[in-house]
mmCIF file of C-alpha atoms in Angstrom:
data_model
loop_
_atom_site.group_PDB
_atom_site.id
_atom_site.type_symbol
_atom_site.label_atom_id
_atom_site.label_comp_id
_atom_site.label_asym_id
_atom_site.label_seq_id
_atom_site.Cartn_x
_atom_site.Cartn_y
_atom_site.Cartn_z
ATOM 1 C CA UNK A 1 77.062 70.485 144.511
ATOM 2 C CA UNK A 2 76.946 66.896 143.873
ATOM 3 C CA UNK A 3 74.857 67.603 140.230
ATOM 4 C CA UNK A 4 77.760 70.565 139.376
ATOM 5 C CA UNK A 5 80.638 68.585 139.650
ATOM 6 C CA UNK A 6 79.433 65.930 136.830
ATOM 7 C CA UNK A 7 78.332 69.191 134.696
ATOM 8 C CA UNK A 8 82.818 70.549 134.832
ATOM 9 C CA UNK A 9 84.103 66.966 134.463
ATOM 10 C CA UNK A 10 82.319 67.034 131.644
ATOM 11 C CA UNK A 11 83.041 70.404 130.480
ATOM 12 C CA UNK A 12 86.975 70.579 131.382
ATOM 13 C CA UNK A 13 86.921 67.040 130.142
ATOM 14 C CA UNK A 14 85.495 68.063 126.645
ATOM 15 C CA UNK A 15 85.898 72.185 126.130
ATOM 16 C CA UNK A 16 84.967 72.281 123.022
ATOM 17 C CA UNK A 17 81.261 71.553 123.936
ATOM 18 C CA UNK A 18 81.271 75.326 126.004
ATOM 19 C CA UNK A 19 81.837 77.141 122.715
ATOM 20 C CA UNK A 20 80.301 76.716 119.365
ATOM 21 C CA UNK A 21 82.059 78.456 116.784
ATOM 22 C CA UNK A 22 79.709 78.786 113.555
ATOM 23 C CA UNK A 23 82.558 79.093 110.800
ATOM 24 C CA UNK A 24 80.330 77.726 108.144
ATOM 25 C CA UNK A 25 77.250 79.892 108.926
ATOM 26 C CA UNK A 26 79.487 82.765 109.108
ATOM 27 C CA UNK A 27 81.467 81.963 105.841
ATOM 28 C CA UNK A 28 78.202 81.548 103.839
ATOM 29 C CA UNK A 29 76.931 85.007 104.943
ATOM 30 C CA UNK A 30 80.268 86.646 103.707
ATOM 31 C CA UNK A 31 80.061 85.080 99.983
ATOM 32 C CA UNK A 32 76.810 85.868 99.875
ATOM 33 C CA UNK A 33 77.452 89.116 100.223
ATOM 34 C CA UNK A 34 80.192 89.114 98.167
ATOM 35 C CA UNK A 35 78.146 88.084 95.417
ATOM 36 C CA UNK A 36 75.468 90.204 96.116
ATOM 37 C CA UNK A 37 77.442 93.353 96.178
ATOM 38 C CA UNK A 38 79.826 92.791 93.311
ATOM 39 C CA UNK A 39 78.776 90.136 91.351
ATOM 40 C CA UNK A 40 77.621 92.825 88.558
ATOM 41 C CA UNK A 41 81.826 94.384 89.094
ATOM 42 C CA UNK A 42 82.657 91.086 88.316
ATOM 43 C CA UNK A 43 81.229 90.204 85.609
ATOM 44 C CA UNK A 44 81.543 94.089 84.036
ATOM 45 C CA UNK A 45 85.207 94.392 85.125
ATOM 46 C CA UNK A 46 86.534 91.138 85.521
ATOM 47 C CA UNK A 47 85.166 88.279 83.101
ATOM 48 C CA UNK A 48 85.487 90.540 79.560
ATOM 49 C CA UNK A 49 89.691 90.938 79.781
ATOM 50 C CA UNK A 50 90.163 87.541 81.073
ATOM 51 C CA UNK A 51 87.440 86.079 78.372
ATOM 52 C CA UNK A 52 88.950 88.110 75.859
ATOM 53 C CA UNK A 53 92.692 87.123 76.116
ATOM 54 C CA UNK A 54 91.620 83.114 76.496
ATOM 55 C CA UNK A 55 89.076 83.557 73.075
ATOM 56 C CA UNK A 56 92.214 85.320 71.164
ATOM 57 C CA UNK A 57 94.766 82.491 72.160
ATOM 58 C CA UNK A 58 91.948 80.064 71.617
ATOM 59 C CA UNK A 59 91.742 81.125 68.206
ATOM 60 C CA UNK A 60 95.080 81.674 67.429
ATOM 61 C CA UNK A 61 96.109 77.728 68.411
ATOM 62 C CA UNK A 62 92.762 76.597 66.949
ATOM 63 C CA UNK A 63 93.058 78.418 64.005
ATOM 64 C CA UNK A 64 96.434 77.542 62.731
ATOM 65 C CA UNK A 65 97.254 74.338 61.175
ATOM 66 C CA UNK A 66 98.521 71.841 63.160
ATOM 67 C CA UNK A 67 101.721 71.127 61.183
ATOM 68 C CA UNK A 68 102.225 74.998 61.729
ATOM 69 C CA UNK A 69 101.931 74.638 65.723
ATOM 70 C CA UNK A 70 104.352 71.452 66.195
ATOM 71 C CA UNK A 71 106.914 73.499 63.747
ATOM 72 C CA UNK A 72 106.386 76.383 66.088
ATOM 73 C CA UNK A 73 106.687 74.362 69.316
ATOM 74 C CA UNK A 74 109.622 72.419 68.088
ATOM 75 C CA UNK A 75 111.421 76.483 67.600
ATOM 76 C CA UNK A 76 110.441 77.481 70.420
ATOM 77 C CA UNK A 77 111.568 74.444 72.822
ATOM 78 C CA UNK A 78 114.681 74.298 70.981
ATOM 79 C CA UNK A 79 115.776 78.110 71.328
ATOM 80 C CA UNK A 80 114.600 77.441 75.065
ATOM 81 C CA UNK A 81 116.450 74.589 75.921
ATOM 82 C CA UNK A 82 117.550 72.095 72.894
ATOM 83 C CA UNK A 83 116.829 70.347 70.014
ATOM 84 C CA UNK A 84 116.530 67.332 72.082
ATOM 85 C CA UNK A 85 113.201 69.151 74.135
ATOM 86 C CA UNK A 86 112.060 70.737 70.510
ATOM 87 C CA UNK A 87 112.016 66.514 69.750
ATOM 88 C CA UNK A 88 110.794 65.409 72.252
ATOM 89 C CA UNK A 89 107.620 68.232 72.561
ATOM 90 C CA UNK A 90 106.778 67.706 68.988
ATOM 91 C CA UNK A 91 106.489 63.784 69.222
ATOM 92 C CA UNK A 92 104.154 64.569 73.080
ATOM 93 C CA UNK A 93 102.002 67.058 70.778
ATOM 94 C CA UNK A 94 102.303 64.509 67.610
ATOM 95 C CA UNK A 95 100.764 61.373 69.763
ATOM 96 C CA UNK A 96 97.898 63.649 71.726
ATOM 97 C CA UNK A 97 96.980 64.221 68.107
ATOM 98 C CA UNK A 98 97.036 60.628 67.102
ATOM 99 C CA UNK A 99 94.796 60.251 69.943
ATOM 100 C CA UNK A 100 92.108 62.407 68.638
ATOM 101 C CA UNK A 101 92.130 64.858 71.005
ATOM 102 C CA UNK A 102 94.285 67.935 69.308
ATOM 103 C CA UNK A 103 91.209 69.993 69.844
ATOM 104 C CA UNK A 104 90.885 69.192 73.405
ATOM 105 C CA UNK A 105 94.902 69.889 73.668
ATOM 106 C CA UNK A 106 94.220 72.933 72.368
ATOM 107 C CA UNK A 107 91.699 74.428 74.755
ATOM 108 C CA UNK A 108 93.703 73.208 77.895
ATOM 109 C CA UNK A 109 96.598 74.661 76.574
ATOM 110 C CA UNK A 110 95.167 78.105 75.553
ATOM 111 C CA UNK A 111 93.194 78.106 79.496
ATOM 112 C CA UNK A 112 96.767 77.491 80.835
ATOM 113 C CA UNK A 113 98.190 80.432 78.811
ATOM 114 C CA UNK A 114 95.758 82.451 79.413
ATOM 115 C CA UNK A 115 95.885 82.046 83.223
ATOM 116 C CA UNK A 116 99.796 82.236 83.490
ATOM 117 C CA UNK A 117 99.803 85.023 81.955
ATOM 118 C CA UNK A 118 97.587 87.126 83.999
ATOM 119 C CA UNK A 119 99.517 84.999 86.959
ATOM 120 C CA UNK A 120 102.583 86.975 85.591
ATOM 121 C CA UNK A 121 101.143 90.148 84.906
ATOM 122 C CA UNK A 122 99.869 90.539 88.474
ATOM 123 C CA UNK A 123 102.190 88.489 90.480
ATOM 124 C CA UNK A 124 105.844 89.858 89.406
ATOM 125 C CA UNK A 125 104.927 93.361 90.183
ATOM 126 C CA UNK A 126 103.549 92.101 93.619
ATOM 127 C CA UNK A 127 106.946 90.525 94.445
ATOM 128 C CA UNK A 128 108.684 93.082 93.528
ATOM 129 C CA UNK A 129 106.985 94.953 95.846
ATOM 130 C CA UNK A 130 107.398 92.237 98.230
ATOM 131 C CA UNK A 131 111.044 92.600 97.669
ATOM 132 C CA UNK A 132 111.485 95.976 97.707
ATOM 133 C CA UNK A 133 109.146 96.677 101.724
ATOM 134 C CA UNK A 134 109.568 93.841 104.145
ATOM 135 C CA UNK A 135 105.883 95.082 105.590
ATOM 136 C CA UNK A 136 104.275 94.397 102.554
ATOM 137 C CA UNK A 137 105.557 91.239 102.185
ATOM 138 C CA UNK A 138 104.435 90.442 105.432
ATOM 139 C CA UNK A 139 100.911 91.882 105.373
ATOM 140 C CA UNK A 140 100.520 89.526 101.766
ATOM 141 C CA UNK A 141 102.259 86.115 103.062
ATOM 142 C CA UNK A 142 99.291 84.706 105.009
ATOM 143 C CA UNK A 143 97.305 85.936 102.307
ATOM 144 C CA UNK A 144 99.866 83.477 99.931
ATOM 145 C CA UNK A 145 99.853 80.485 102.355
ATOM 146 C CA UNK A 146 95.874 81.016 102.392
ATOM 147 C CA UNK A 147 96.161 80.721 98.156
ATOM 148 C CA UNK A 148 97.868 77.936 98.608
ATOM 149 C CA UNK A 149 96.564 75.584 101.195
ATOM 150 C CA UNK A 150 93.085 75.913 100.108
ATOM 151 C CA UNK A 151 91.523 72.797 98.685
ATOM 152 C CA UNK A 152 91.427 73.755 94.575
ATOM 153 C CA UNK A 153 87.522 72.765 94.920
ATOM 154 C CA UNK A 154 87.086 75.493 97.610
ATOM 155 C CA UNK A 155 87.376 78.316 94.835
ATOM 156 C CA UNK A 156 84.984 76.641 92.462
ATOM 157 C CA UNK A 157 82.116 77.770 94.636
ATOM 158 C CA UNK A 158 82.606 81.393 94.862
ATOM 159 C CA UNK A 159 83.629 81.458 91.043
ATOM 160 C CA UNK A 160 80.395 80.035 89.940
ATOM 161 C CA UNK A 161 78.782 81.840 91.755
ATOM 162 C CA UNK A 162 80.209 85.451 90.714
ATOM 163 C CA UNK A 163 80.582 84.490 86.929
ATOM 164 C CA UNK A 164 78.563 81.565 86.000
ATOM 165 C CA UNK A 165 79.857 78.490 84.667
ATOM 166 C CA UNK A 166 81.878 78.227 81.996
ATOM 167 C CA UNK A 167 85.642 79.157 81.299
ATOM 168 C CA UNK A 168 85.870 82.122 82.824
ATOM 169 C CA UNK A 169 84.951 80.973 86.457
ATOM 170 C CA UNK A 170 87.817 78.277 85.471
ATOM 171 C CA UNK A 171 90.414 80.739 84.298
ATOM 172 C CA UNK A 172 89.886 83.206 87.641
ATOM 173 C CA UNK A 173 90.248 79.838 90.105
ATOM 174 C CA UNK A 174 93.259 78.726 88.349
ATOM 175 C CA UNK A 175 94.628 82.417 88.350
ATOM 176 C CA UNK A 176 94.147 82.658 92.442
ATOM 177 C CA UNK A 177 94.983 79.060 92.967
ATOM 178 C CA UNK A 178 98.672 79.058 90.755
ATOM 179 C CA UNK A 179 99.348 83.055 91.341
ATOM 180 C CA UNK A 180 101.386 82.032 94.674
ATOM 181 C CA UNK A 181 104.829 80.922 93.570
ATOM 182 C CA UNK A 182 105.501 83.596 91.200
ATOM 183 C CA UNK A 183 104.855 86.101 93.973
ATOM 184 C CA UNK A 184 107.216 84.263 96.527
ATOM 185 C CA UNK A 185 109.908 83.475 93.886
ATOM 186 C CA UNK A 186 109.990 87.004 92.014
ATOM 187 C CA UNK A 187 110.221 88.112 95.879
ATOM 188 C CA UNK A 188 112.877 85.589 96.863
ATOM 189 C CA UNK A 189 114.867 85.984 93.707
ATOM 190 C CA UNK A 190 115.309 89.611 93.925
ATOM 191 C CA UNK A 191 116.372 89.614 97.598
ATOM 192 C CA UNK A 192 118.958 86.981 96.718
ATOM 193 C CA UNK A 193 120.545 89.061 94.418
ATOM 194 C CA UNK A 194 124.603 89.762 95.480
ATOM 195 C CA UNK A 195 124.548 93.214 97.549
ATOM 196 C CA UNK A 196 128.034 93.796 95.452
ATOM 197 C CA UNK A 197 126.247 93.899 91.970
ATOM 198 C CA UNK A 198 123.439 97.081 93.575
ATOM 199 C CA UNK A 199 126.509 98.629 95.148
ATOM 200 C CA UNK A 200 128.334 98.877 91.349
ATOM 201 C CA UNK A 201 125.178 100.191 89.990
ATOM 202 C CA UNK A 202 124.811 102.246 92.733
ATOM 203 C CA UNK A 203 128.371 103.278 92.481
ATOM 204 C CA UNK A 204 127.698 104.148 88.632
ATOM 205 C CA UNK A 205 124.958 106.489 88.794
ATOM 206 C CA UNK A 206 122.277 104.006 88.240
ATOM 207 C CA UNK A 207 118.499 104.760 89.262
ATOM 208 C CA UNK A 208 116.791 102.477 91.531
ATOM 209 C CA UNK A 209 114.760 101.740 88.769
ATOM 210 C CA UNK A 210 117.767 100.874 86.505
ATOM 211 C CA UNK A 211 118.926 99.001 89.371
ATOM 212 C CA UNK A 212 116.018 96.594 89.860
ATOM 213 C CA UNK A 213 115.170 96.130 85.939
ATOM 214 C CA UNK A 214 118.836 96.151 84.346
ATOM 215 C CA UNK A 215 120.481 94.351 87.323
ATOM 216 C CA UNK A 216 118.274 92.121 89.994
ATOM 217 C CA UNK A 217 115.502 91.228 87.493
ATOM 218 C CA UNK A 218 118.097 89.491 85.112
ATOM 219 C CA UNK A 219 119.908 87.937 88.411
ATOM 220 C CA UNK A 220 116.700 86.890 89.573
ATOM 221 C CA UNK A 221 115.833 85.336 86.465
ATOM 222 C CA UNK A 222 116.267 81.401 86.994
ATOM 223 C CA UNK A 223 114.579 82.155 90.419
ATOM 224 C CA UNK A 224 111.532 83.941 88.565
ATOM 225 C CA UNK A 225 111.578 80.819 85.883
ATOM 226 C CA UNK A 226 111.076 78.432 88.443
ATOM 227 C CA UNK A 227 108.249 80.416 89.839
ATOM 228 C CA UNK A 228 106.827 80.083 86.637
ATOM 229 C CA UNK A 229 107.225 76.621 86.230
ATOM 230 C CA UNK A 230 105.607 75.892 89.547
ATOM 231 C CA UNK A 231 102.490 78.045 88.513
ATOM 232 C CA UNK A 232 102.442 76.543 85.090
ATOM 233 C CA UNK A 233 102.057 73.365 86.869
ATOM 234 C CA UNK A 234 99.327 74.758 89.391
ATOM 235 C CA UNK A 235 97.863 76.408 86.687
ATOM 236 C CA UNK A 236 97.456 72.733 84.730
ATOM 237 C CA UNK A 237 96.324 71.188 87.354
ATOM 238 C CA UNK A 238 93.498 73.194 88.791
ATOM 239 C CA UNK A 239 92.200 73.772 84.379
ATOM 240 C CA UNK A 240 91.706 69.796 84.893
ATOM 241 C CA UNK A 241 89.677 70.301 88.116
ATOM 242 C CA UNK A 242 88.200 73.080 86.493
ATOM 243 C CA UNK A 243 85.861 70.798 84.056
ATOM 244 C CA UNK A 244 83.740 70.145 86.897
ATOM 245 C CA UNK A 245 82.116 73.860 85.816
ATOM 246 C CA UNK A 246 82.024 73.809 82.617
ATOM 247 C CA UNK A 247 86.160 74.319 81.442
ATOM 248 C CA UNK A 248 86.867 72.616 78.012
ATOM 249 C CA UNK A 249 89.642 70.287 77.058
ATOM 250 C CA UNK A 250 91.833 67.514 77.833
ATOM 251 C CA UNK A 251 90.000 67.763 81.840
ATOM 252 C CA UNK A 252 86.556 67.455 80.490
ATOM 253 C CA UNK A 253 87.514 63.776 79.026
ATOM 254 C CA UNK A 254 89.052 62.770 82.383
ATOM 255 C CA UNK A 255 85.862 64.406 83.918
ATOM 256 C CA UNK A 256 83.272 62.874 81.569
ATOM 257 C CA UNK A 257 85.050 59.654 81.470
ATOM 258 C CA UNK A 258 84.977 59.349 85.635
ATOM 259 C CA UNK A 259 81.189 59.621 85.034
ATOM 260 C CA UNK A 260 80.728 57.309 82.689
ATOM 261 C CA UNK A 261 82.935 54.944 83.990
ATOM 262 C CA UNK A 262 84.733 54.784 80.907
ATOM 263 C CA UNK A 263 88.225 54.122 81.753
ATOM 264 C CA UNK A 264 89.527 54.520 78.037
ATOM 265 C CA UNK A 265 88.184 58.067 77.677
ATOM 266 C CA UNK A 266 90.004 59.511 81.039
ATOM 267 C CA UNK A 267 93.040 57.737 80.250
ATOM 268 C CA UNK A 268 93.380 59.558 76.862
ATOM 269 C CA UNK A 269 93.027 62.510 78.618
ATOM 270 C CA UNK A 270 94.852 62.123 81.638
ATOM 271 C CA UNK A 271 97.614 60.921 79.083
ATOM 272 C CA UNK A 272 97.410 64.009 77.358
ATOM 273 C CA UNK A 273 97.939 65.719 80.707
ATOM 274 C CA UNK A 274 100.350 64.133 81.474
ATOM 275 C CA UNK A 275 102.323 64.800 78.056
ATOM 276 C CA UNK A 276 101.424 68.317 77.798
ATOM 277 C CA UNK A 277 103.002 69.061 81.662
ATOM 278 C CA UNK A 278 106.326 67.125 80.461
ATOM 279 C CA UNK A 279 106.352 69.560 77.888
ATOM 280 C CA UNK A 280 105.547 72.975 79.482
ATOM 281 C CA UNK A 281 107.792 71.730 82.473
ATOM 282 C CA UNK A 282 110.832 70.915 80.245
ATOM 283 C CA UNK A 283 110.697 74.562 77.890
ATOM 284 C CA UNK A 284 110.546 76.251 81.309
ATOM 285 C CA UNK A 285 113.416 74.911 82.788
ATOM 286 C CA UNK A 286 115.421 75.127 80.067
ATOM 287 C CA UNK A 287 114.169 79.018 80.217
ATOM 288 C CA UNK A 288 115.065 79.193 83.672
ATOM 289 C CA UNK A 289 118.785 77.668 82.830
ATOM 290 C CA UNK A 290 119.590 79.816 79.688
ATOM 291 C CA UNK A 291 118.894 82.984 81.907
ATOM 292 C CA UNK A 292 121.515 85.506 82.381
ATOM 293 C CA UNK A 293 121.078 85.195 86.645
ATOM 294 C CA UNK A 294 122.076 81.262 86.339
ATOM 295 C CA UNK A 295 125.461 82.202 83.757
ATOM 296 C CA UNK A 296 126.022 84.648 86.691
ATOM 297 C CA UNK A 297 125.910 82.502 89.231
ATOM 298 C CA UNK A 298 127.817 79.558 87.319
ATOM 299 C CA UNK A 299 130.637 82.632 86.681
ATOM 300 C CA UNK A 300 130.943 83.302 90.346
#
């Protein structure tokens, strides 16, 4: 009796020495299944559209002159917001290049692209769906909050492991990691459209499918844009953590120049970074403003 009592002070003082709960084992043993049942899907299925679409943009911004890409940039931030953006982007993109890194820009900005777009391409349909069945939406939230609370170096593991190193590996992290917000937003915006303006289509004879792409998509717009900036900002970040296996550009300076202590290397980058999100953040906002949902709204 006296020997037992010590043993449950000691237990109901400390309960977590009763159970031992072997996440990490168990965790391991799942990815390497994972890889060992569909690393060959992966790399089949997976890695040749992704590597495909990032080697074409790649090209296309490495390819063209670069007098041809700030005239191009300063069109395309001025139809998007103003002339004051166009400006200001081609003077960001003008001073990376005086830098020497406009090859470096290049590469981050294609990865980024690359990844948003397959971000959009799978993530707007999912909210929609989100929007459209409240169980759905439920059954893929903790999967979102589990996308987004993960440390970015978490998915570098896995990736490496079912695709090498390299770009690709990069691209599919960054595509998880930023996919998030335009799922939530695309849901959110579409369930914040007026019930007034479904009720006149309804009213007119309108499809649900005419409903949801010829009236809550465009009211949903500035919602969806600002989904889009928040991924294009995720997406940025994690192509910079993304060096660590084997990603190109502007990250693999900051990367290189943490391990060589060279503090004028990862400043140049991280500069360029930091210049090329100011950029990207400023043509998507002014996207998300010049919607038709946000003249709507300013109407009402």
């Amino acid at each position: 009796m006296n020997d037992l009592i010590p043993m449950l002070g000691g237990s109901l003082g400390n309960p977590f020495e009763l159970i031992d709960m072997p996440i990490d084992d168990w965790v391991t043993q799942f990815v390497d299944w994972l890889v060992n049942t569909f690393r060959d899907f992966f790399r089949t299925w997976v890695s040749p559209p992704v590597k495909t679409v990032m080697e074409w943009v790649q090209w296309l911004l490495t390819s063209t002159p670069p007098l041809a890409v700030l005239a191009g940039l300063f069109v395309i931030a001025w139809r998007a917001a103003s002339w004051k953006v166009g400006v200001f982007a081609v003077v960001a993109f003008a001073f990376i290049g005086f830098m020497g890194v406009w090859e470096e820009l290049m590469t981050t900005l294609s990865l980024v692209i690359t990844s948003v777009l397959f971000c959009l391409i799978i993530g707007v349909p999912i909210g929609i769906l989100c929007s459209r069945k409240d169980m759905t939406y439920t059954l893929v939230r903790p999967i979102l909050d589990i996308m987004q609370t993960t440390p970015p170096f978490v998915y570098l593991v896995p990736a490496v492991m079912l695709f090498s190193i390299g770009n690709v590996p990069g691209l599919v992290a960054t595509i998880i990691f930023a996919m998030p917000p335009t799922i939530r937003l695309t849901n959110l915006g579409i369930r914040q459209v007026p019930g007034q303006y479904t009720e006149a289509a309804t009213a007119f004879g309108s499809t649900p499918r005419q409903i949801l792409w010829k009236v809550q998509v465009p009211l949903a717009m500035p919602t969806i844009m600002a989904g889009l900036n928040q991924t294009i900002m995720l997406a940025l970040s994690m192509v910079v953590i993304a060096a660590i296996i084997g990603a190109g550009g502007l990250g693999l300076l900051v990367f290189q120049g943490l391990n060589r202590l060279d503090i004028g290397q990862a400043f140049v980058g991280g500069l360029g970074i930091v210049l090329l999100a100011m950029v990207l953040d400023r043509i998507t906002q002014g996207l998300g403003e010049k919607a038709p949902g946000s003249r709507a709204s300013s109407d009402d």
